[in-house]
Amino acid sequence: MIGAAREIIRERGYHAMSLAEVVERSAAPRGSLYYHFPQGKQQIAAETAGIHAGEQLAEIRRLADAATSPADLISGYVNRARDGMVASGYGRGCAIAPLVAETSAELSEASRLGFTRIIETIAFQLIVLGLGNAAALELAHAVIAGVQGAEVTSRALRGPEPFEAVRGVLVARAQVHPEGP
């Protein structure tokens, strides 16, 4: 059910997600939806954001293990986002971003926590790869802001150019930051 909710949110946003469609896509019995998610749509969306963030953290760690520099990590992360967007036919974005504008405290907290965890993980990995603490945190914020903006713009333009531009600017920035704490 989480997987089905995640795909719907990534494709069409939180408001377009109906519990009936989650049940249909997941092929789960309707009763199990209310058993596992007694608080309904907000609960499943909040848990979806947490799982999406967790998958992002694993991907960042995998990319960092293969990287030899901060620029490698950033390039890999932006490329992964670009490749996912292209593979989806420019139809699938982030599962956390659509929750940011929601007025529910639960969804607001889920999106804040998800993005915070992702930013902190990128910053940590950039530090491991040689950037100083302040530079790593600044660049991690820029990476997430850039990728999120590229996802929106790329969907609108139906092309990968926003990712290419973001990657170029962020990689160049990573190469001019001082090393060490």
N, CA and C of each residue as an Amber inpcrd file, in Angstrom:
protein
   543
   0.8200000  -1.1980000   0.0000000   0.0000000   0.0000000   0.0000000
   0.8620000   1.2580000   0.0000000   1.9620000   1.2160000   0.7420000
   2.8710000   2.3550000   0.7620000   3.4330000   2.5870000  -0.6430000
   3.8260000   1.5150000  -1.3140000   4.3580000   1.6440000  -2.6700000
   3.3410000   2.2600000  -3.6190000   2.1090000   1.8370000  -3.5130000
   1.0620000   2.3980000  -4.3720000   0.8360000   3.8680000  -4.0470000
   0.7740000   4.2040000  -2.7710000   0.5910000   5.6030000  -2.3700000
   1.7530000   6.4550000  -2.8590000   2.9460000   5.9260000  -2.7220000
   4.1450000   6.6600000  -3.1520000   4.0890000   6.9760000  -4.6420000
   3.7360000   5.9990000  -5.4460000   3.6680000   6.2260000  -6.8910000
   2.6020000   7.2620000  -7.2350000   1.4730000   7.2010000  -6.5950000
   0.4100000   8.1710000  -6.8830000   0.8600000   9.5730000  -6.4960000
   1.4490000   9.7170000  -5.3160000   1.9230000  11.0320000  -4.8710000
   2.9950000  11.5480000  -5.8190000   3.9100000  10.6930000  -6.2300000
   4.9850000  11.1120000  -7.1390000   4.4510000  11.4880000  -8.5180000
   3.3910000  10.8380000  -8.9350000   2.8360000  11.1030000 -10.2610000
   1.8970000  12.3010000 -10.2810000   1.0200000  12.3950000  -9.2580000
  -0.0510000  13.3910000  -9.3310000  -0.2170000  14.2430000  -8.0760000
   0.5350000  13.9600000  -7.0220000   0.4350000  14.7670000  -5.8100000
  -0.4810000  14.1630000  -4.7530000  -0.4270000  14.7580000  -3.5910000
  -1.1790000  14.2590000  -2.4310000  -2.6910000  14.3470000  -2.6400000
  -3.1640000  15.4700000  -3.1350000  -4.6150000  15.6460000  -3.2670000
  -5.2250000  14.6920000  -4.2880000  -4.4540000  14.2740000  -5.2620000
  -4.9640000  13.3490000  -6.2760000  -4.9980000  11.9090000  -5.7760000
  -4.3300000  11.6490000  -4.6490000  -4.3040000  10.2920000  -4.1110000
  -5.6150000   9.9930000  -3.3900000  -6.2890000   8.9600000  -3.8460000
  -7.4790000   8.5070000  -3.1310000  -7.1740000   7.1560000  -2.5080000
  -7.7920000   6.8930000  -1.3900000  -7.5780000   5.5990000  -0.7360000
  -8.0840000   4.4570000  -1.6050000  -9.1370000   4.7060000  -2.3590000
  -9.6560000   3.6740000  -3.2650000  -8.5990000   3.3000000  -4.3110000
  -7.8860000   4.2920000  -4.8420000  -6.8530000   3.9940000  -5.8310000
  -5.6620000   3.2840000  -5.1920000  -5.3280000   3.6470000  -3.9450000
  -4.2480000   2.9610000  -3.2360000  -4.5850000   1.4850000  -3.0930000
  -5.8170000   1.1970000  -2.6900000  -6.2570000  -0.1910000  -2.5370000
  -6.2200000  -0.9060000  -3.8910000  -6.7110000  -0.2430000  -4.9190000
  -6.7390000  -0.8560000  -6.2510000  -5.3320000  -1.1460000  -6.7630000
  -4.4350000  -0.1770000  -6.6730000  -3.0670000  -0.3810000  -7.1800000
  -2.2930000  -1.4130000  -6.3760000  -2.5550000  -1.4630000  -5.0920000
  -1.8000000  -2.3980000  -4.2500000  -2.4100000  -3.7870000  -4.2380000
  -3.6430000  -3.9170000  -4.7190000  -4.3740000  -5.1840000  -4.7130000
  -4.5510000  -5.7170000  -3.2930000  -4.5880000  -4.8140000  -2.3320000
  -4.7930000  -5.1950000  -0.9240000  -6.2800000  -5.1400000  -0.6010000
  -6.7040000  -5.9520000   0.3430000  -8.1020000  -5.8480000   0.7750000
  -8.3580000  -4.4870000   1.4230000  -9.4930000  -3.8940000   1.1400000
  -9.8200000  -2.5600000   1.6580000  -9.7130000  -2.5050000   3.1770000
 -10.1280000  -3.5370000   3.8500000 -10.0690000  -3.5580000   5.3120000
  -8.6490000  -3.4520000   5.8440000  -7.6800000  -3.9650000   5.0940000
  -6.3030000  -3.9050000   5.5760000  -5.7760000  -2.4730000   5.5480000
  -6.3160000  -1.6470000   4.6620000  -5.9160000  -0.2420000   4.6210000
  -6.2370000   0.4200000   5.9610000  -7.4310000   0.2320000   6.4360000
  -7.8390000   0.8680000   7.6900000  -7.2210000   0.1910000   8.9100000
  -6.8480000  -1.0690000   8.7670000  -6.1600000  -1.7580000   9.8650000
  -4.7550000  -1.1820000  10.0330000  -4.0190000  -1.0420000   8.9220000
  -2.6430000  -0.5510000   8.9810000  -2.5500000   0.9700000   9.0770000
  -3.5490000   1.6520000   8.5610000  -3.5410000   3.1170000   8.5470000
  -4.8670000   3.6460000   9.0920000  -5.0990000   3.4890000  10.3920000
  -6.3850000   3.8940000  10.9600000  -6.6610000   5.3930000  10.8390000
  -5.6220000   6.2040000  10.6720000  -5.8240000   7.6440000  10.5290000
  -5.9910000   8.0620000   9.0700000  -6.0200000   7.0730000   8.1800000
  -6.3660000   7.3280000   6.7880000  -5.2840000   7.9340000   5.9210000
  -5.7250000   8.8040000   5.0370000  -4.8940000   9.3520000   3.9740000
  -3.6580000  10.0860000   4.5070000  -3.8180000  10.8980000   5.5350000
  -2.6680000  11.6280000   6.0760000  -1.6190000  10.6790000   6.6280000
  -2.0530000   9.6490000   7.3080000  -1.1050000   8.6970000   7.8860000
  -0.3370000   7.9540000   6.8000000  -1.0320000   7.4760000   5.7820000
  -0.3280000   6.7440000   4.7300000   0.6290000   7.6750000   3.9780000
   0.2450000   8.9390000   3.7760000   1.1350000   9.8890000   3.1020000
   2.3640000  10.1890000   3.9570000   2.1820000  10.3760000   5.2550000
   3.3100000  10.6480000   6.1530000   4.2740000   9.4630000   6.1890000
   3.7440000   8.2610000   6.2750000   4.6090000   7.0810000   6.2870000
   5.2980000   6.8840000   4.9350000   4.6180000   7.2300000   3.8670000
   5.2100000   7.1650000   2.5410000   6.4030000   8.1100000   2.4440000
   6.2630000   9.3170000   2.9810000   7.3670000  10.2830000   2.9740000
   8.5690000   9.7310000   3.7380000   8.3160000   9.0930000   4.8680000
   9.4070000   8.5130000   5.6480000  10.1270000   7.4010000   4.9060000
   9.3860000   6.5690000   4.2280000   9.9930000   5.4780000   3.4720000
  10.7510000   6.0280000   2.2680000  10.1830000   7.0140000   1.6010000
  10.8710000   7.6340000   0.4650000  12.1900000   8.2490000   0.9380000
  12.1600000   8.9460000   2.0550000  13.3980000   9.5360000   2.6000000
  14.4100000   8.4460000   2.9200000  13.9590000   7.3580000   3.5240000
  14.8670000   6.2510000   3.8430000  15.5240000   5.6700000   2.6130000
  14.7740000   5.5440000   1.5390000  15.3430000   5.0460000   0.2920000
  16.3480000   6.0370000  -0.2890000  16.0630000   7.3260000  -0.1430000
  17.0150000   8.3450000  -0.5860000  18.3180000   8.2530000   0.2060000
  18.2170000   8.0440000   1.5110000  19.4090000   7.9340000   2.3520000
  20.2680000   6.7590000   1.9140000  19.6420000   5.6330000   1.6390000
  20.3870000   4.4530000   1.1750000  21.0730000   4.7360000  -0.1540000
  20.3910000   5.4320000  -1.0370000  20.9680000   5.7640000  -2.3450000
  22.1370000   6.7390000  -2.1850000  22.0070000   7.7120000  -1.3060000
  23.0970000   8.6640000  -1.0640000  24.3170000   7.9250000  -0.5340000
  24.1140000   7.0150000   0.3960000  25.2380000   6.2370000   0.9380000
  25.8940000   5.3790000  -0.1490000  25.0850000   4.7780000  -0.9950000
  25.6200000   3.9580000  -2.0900000  26.4370000   4.8290000  -3.0400000
  25.9160000   5.9810000  -3.4040000  26.6340000   6.8920000  -4.2890000
  27.9160000   7.3980000  -3.6370000  27.8560000   7.6810000  -2.3360000
  29.0420000   8.1650000  -1.6190000  30.1260000   7.0940000  -1.5690000
  29.7230000   5.8440000  -1.4010000  30.7040000   4.7470000  -1.3830000
  31.4630000   4.6470000  -2.6970000  30.8230000   5.0090000  -3.7830000
  31.4510000   4.9260000  -5.0990000  32.1640000   6.2240000  -5.4930000
  31.9170000   7.2980000  -4.7520000  32.4810000   8.6050000  -5.1030000
  33.9100000   8.7540000  -4.6040000  34.6840000   9.5110000  -5.3420000
  36.0540000   9.8140000  -4.9160000  36.2050000  11.2840000  -4.5200000
  35.1350000  12.0670000  -4.7070000  35.1760000  13.4850000  -4.3690000
  33.7570000  13.9850000  -4.1250000  33.6320000  15.1510000  -3.4850000
  32.2970000  15.7390000  -3.3290000  31.6080000  15.9370000  -4.6870000
  32.3630000  16.3430000  -5.6960000  31.7870000  16.5450000  -7.0270000
  31.2170000  15.2420000  -7.5970000  31.8950000  14.1260000  -7.3510000
  31.3890000  12.8190000  -7.8110000  30.0450000  12.4930000  -7.1670000
  29.9540000  12.7230000  -5.8550000  28.7000000  12.4320000  -5.1500000
  27.5710000  13.2970000  -5.6940000  27.8240000  14.5720000  -5.8320000
  26.7910000  15.4880000  -6.3220000  26.3830000  15.1140000  -7.7410000
  27.3400000  14.8580000  -8.5880000  27.0440000  14.4790000  -9.9630000
  26.2090000  13.2010000 -10.0000000  26.5820000  12.2220000  -9.1960000
  25.8380000  10.9680000  -9.1450000  24.4110000  11.1640000  -8.6630000
  24.2280000  12.0020000  -7.6520000  22.8850000  12.2330000  -7.1070000
  21.9970000  12.9530000  -8.1240000  22.5250000  13.9740000  -8.7530000
  21.7420000  14.7060000  -9.7550000  21.4480000  13.8020000 -10.9540000
  22.4330000  13.0310000 -11.3890000  22.2200000  12.1130000 -12.5170000
  21.1450000  11.0820000 -12.1990000  21.1490000  10.5650000 -10.9660000
  20.1460000   9.5780000 -10.5760000  18.7440000  10.1850000 -10.6440000
  18.6120000  11.4110000 -10.1550000  17.3090000  12.0930000 -10.2100000
  16.8910000  12.3380000 -11.6650000  17.8430000  12.7810000 -12.4780000
  17.5600000  13.0190000 -13.9020000  17.1310000  11.7290000 -14.5940000
  17.8810000  10.6650000 -14.3530000  17.5700000   9.3920000 -15.0000000
  16.1930000   8.8760000 -14.5960000  15.8440000   9.0560000 -13.3330000
  14.5130000   8.6460000 -12.8750000  13.4140000   9.4520000 -13.5410000
  13.6510000  10.7440000 -13.7000000  12.6560000  11.6010000 -14.3470000
  12.4950000  11.2180000 -15.8090000  13.5970000  11.0280000 -16.4980000
  13.5470000  10.6510000 -17.9150000  12.8550000   9.2960000 -18.0740000
  13.2290000   8.3200000 -17.2250000  12.6390000   6.9780000 -17.3140000
  11.1300000   6.9990000 -17.0820000  10.6570000   7.9540000 -16.2910000
   9.2180000   8.0460000 -16.0210000   8.4770000   8.8260000 -17.1020000
   9.1800000   9.2520000 -18.1350000   8.5380000  10.0550000 -19.1630000
   8.1520000  11.4280000 -18.6380000   8.9250000  11.9370000 -17.6890000
   8.6910000  13.2350000 -17.0580000   7.3690000  13.2700000 -16.3100000
   7.0230000  12.1300000 -15.7150000   5.7470000  12.0530000 -15.0160000
   5.8370000  11.7520000 -13.5420000   7.0580000  11.6260000 -12.9910000
   7.1470000  11.2020000 -11.5910000   8.1800000  12.0490000 -10.8650000
   7.7440000  12.7210000  -9.8170000   8.6390000  13.5530000  -9.0140000
   8.9010000  12.9410000  -7.6480000   9.1560000  13.7970000  -6.7070000
   9.4750000  13.4090000  -5.3370000   8.2030000  13.0530000  -4.5690000
   8.3060000  12.1170000  -3.6400000   7.1530000  11.7340000  -2.8240000
   7.0240000  12.6010000  -1.5770000   8.0070000  13.4400000  -1.2980000
   7.9600000  14.3000000  -0.1170000   7.4840000  15.6960000  -0.4920000
   7.9760000  16.2390000  -1.5810000   7.6900000  17.6200000  -1.9680000
   6.1990000  17.9650000  -2.0070000   5.3240000  17.0940000  -2.5070000
   3.9040000  17.4620000  -2.5450000   3.2710000  17.6510000  -1.1590000
   3.9440000  17.1890000  -0.1200000   3.3830000  17.3060000   1.2280000
   3.7600000  18.6100000   1.9190000   4.7320000  19.3290000   1.3770000
   5.2560000  20.5350000   2.0230000   4.1750000  21.5850000   2.2240000
   3.3240000  21.7820000   1.2520000   2.3240000  22.8490000   1.3140000
   1.0580000  22.4630000   2.0840000   0.9960000  21.2400000   2.5810000
  -0.1990000  20.8090000   3.3020000  -0.2890000  21.4790000   4.6700000
  -1.5010000  21.7300000   5.1180000  -1.7020000  22.4180000   6.3940000
  -1.6930000  21.4770000   7.5930000  -1.7660000  20.2020000   7.3470000
  -1.7460000  19.2220000   8.4260000  -0.3920000  19.2340000   9.1300000
  -0.4150000  19.2700000  10.4460000   0.8330000  19.2340000  11.2220000
   1.5870000  17.9350000  10.9540000   0.8690000  16.8240000  10.8030000
   1.5070000  15.5300000  10.5560000   2.2560000  15.5270000   9.2190000
   1.6420000  16.0560000   8.1740000   2.2880000  16.0730000   6.8660000
   3.4080000  17.1050000   6.8110000   3.2130000  18.2240000   7.4610000
   4.2670000  19.2360000   7.5350000   5.4960000  18.6730000   8.2340000
   5.2790000  17.9780000   9.3320000   6.3930000  17.3750000  10.0690000
   7.0500000  16.2610000   9.2680000   6.2730000  15.4710000   8.5610000
   6.8360000  14.3810000   7.7460000   7.7160000  14.9410000   6.6370000
   7.2850000  16.0060000   5.9930000   8.1020000  16.5820000   4.9230000
   9.3420000  17.2570000   5.4980000   9.1990000  17.9680000   6.6090000
  10.3570000  18.6070000   7.2380000  11.3830000  17.5680000   7.6510000
  10.9340000  16.5180000   8.2870000  11.8380000  15.4690000   8.7440000
  12.4970000  14.7510000   7.5630000  11.7350000  14.4590000   6.5330000
  12.2930000  13.7780000   5.3630000  13.3930000  14.5870000   4.7110000
  13.1230000  15.8560000   4.4400000  14.1470000  16.6910000   3.8090000
  15.3330000  16.9280000   4.7440000  15.0860000  17.0860000   6.0230000
  16.1820000  17.2730000   6.9800000  17.1150000  16.0730000   6.9750000
  16.5510000  14.8740000   7.0140000  17.3720000  13.6510000   7.0060000
  18.1990000  13.5510000   5.7300000  17.6030000  13.8900000   4.5950000
  18.3110000  13.8120000   3.3210000  19.4450000  14.8410000   3.2900000
  19.1630000  16.0650000   3.6800000  20.1850000  17.1180000   3.6790000
  21.3240000  16.7510000   4.6180000  21.0010000  16.2870000   5.8140000
  22.0480000  15.9200000   6.7700000  22.8990000  14.7620000   6.2650000
  22.2950000  13.8170000   5.5840000  23.0460000  12.6730000   5.0520000
  23.9750000  13.1120000   3.9250000  23.4820000  13.9570000   3.0420000
  24.3550000  14.4690000   1.9850000  25.5060000  15.2550000   2.6100000
  25.2070000  16.1250000   3.5650000  26.2590000  16.9250000   4.2150000
  27.2950000  16.0190000   4.8700000  26.8440000  15.0090000   5.5870000
  27.7780000  14.0900000   6.2390000  28.6930000  13.4280000   5.2140000
  28.1190000  12.9480000   4.1320000  28.9190000  12.2730000   3.1120000
  29.8850000  13.2460000   2.4300000  29.4870000  14.4900000   2.2610000
  30.3860000  15.4880000   1.6910000  31.5540000  15.7690000   2.6330000
  31.2870000  15.7480000   3.9330000  32.3580000  15.9140000   4.9180000
  33.3250000  14.7360000   4.8380000  32.7710000  13.5270000   4.7670000
  33.6150000  12.3340000   4.6470000  34.4970000  12.4380000   3.3980000
  33.9650000  13.0340000   2.3450000  34.7080000  13.1660000   1.0840000
  35.6340000  14.3840000   1.0670000  35.6980000  15.1180000   2.1790000
  36.7100000  16.1610000   2.2840000  36.2620000  17.5950000   2.4330000
  34.9760000  17.8720000   2.3740000  34.5420000  19.2530000   2.5570000
  34.4870000  19.6060000   4.0390000  34.6490000  20.8810000   4.3260000
  34.4690000  21.3660000   5.6870000  32.9950000  21.3380000   6.0610000
  32.7090000  21.3920000   7.3490000  31.3300000  21.2660000   7.8410000
  30.3840000  22.3030000   7.2410000  30.7610000  23.5870000   7.3180000
  29.8760000  24.6480000   6.8260000  29.6700000  24.5290000   5.3160000
  30.7430000  24.2770000   4.5870000  30.6430000  24.1390000   3.1340000
  29.7710000  22.9400000   2.7600000  29.9170000  21.8470000   3.4920000
  29.1420000  20.6390000   3.2050000  27.6520000  20.8750000   3.4390000
  27.3100000  21.5390000   4.5370000  25.8910000  21.7990000   4.8250000
  25.2970000  22.7600000   3.7960000  26.0340000  23.7980000   3.4480000
  25.5600000  24.7460000   2.4390000  25.3210000  24.0300000   1.1050000
  26.2600000  23.2110000   0.7080000  26.1510000  22.5020000  -0.5620000
  25.0300000  21.4590000  -0.5230000  24.8520000  20.7980000   0.6020000
  23.7540000  19.8210000   0.7250000  22.3960000  20.5070000   0.5460000
  22.2280000  21.6690000   1.1570000  20.9810000  22.4310000   0.9590000
  20.8080000  22.7880000  -0.5200000  21.8850000  23.2260000  -1.1570000
  21.8120000  23.6050000  -2.5660000  21.4960000  22.4040000  -3.4560000
  22.0400000  21.2470000  -3.1220000  21.7640000  20.0330000  -3.9050000
  20.2800000  19.7080000  -3.8640000  19.7020000  19.7010000  -2.6720000
  18.2760000  19.3630000  -2.5640000  17.4140000  20.4260000  -3.2300000
  17.7160000  21.6920000  -2.9950000  16.9480000  22.7580000  -3.6380000
  17.0740000  22.6650000  -5.1590000  18.2840000  22.4060000  -5.6400000
  18.5030000  22.3080000  -7.0770000  17.7930000  21.1260000  -7.7090000
  17.8880000  19.9670000  -7.0700000  17.2340000  18.7680000  -7.6130000
  15.7180000  18.9240000  -7.5800000  15.1810000  19.4630000  -6.4880000
  13.7280000  19.6590000  -6.4180000  13.2590000  20.6310000  -7.4940000
  14.0000000  21.7130000  -7.6780000  13.6540000  22.6630000  -8.7300000
  13.7860000  22.0610000 -10.1150000  14.8200000  21.2660000 -10.3090000
  15.0160000  20.6120000 -11.6080000  13.8930000  19.6210000 -11.8950000
  13.4090000  18.9400000 -10.8640000  12.3010000  18.0010000 -11.0840000
  11.0630000  18.7390000 -11.5820000  10.7420000  19.8460000 -10.9570000
   9.5570000  20.6120000 -11.3580000   9.7420000  21.1740000 -12.7680000
  10.8730000  21.8080000 -13.0040000  11.1190000  22.4420000 -14.3010000
  11.2460000  21.4100000 -15.4140000  11.8940000  20.3140000 -15.1320000
  12.0520000  19.2540000 -16.1170000  10.7050000  18.6710000 -16.5240000
   9.8280000  18.4960000 -15.5450000   8.4780000  18.0020000 -15.8660000
   7.7510000  18.9840000 -16.7680000   7.8800000  20.2720000 -16.4710000
   7.1890000  21.2890000 -17.2690000   7.7540000  21.3630000 -18.6850000
   9.0750000  21.3000000 -18.8050000   9.7240000  21.4350000 -20.1080000
   9.8210000  20.1230000 -20.8790000   9.5780000  19.0160000 -20.1690000
   9.6740000  17.6900000 -20.7660000  11.0610000  17.4400000 -21.3500000
  12.0770000  17.8170000 -20.5620000  13.4500000  17.6190000 -21.0050000
  14.4000000  17.6220000 -19.8140000  15.5990000  17.0500000 -19.9770000
  16.5480000  16.9150000 -18.8760000  17.4340000  18.1380000 -18.6350000
  17.2890000  19.1730000 -19.4360000  18.1930000  20.3230000 -19.3500000
  18.2810000  20.9490000 -17.9530000  17.1990000  21.0550000 -17.1970000
  17.3390000  21.6300000 -15.8580000  18.2990000  20.8310000 -14.9620000
  18.2910000  19.5220000 -15.0950000  19.2140000  18.7000000 -14.3130000
  20.6530000  18.9490000 -14.7330000  20.8680000  19.0810000 -16.0450000
  22.2150000  19.3320000 -16.5570000  22.7480000  20.6550000 -16.0090000
  21.8960000  21.6810000 -16.0120000  22.3080000  22.9970000 -15.5090000
  22.6120000  22.9440000 -14.0170000  21.7400000  22.3140000 -13.2570000
  21.9440000  22.2050000 -11.8050000  23.2220000  21.4360000 -11.5000000
  23.4170000  20.3170000 -12.1900000  24.6280000  19.5260000 -11.9570000
  25.8790000  20.3520000 -12.2460000  25.8930000  21.0660000 -13.3510000
  27.0640000  21.8640000 -13.7070000  27.4030000  22.9080000 -12.6460000
  26.4140000  23.6170000 -12.1780000  26.6360000  24.6600000 -11.1770000
  27.0740000  24.0530000  -9.8440000  26.4090000  22.9860000  -9.4090000
  26.7410000  22.3930000  -8.1120000  28.1020000  21.7050000  -8.1140000
  28.4340000  21.0340000  -9.1940000  29.7490000  20.3830000  -9.2860000
  30.8460000  21.4450000  -9.2670000  30.6500000  22.5280000 -10.0050000
  31.6380000  23.6070000  -9.9980000  31.7880000  24.1890000  -8.5940000
  30.6830000  24.3620000  -7.9080000  30.7270000  24.8890000  -6.5290000
  31.4670000  23.9210000  -5.6050000  31.2390000  22.6450000  -5.7680000
  31.9040000  21.6460000  -4.9180000  33.4130000  21.6650000  -5.1280000
  33.8490000  22.0050000  -6.3060000  35.2660000  21.9980000  -6.6210000
  36.0130000  23.2150000  -6.0920000  35.3020000  24.2770000  -5.6950000
  35.9800000  25.4650000  -5.1930000  35.9490000  25.5670000  -3.6700000
  35.2030000  24.6860000  -3.0120000  35.1400000  24.7340000  -1.5410000
  36.4260000  24.2140000  -0.9300000  36.8360000  24.8310000   0.1830000
  38.0250000  24.3470000   0.8840000  37.7680000  22.9890000   1.5190000
  38.8350000  22.2250000   1.6330000  38.7240000  20.9200000   2.3000000
  38.8920000  21.0900000   3.7910000  38.4650000  20.0890000   4.5260000
  38.6730000  20.0360000   5.9670000  37.6380000  20.7870000   6.7500000
  37.6620000  20.6170000   8.0910000  36.6460000  21.2180000   8.9640000
  36.7070000  22.7140000   9.0510000
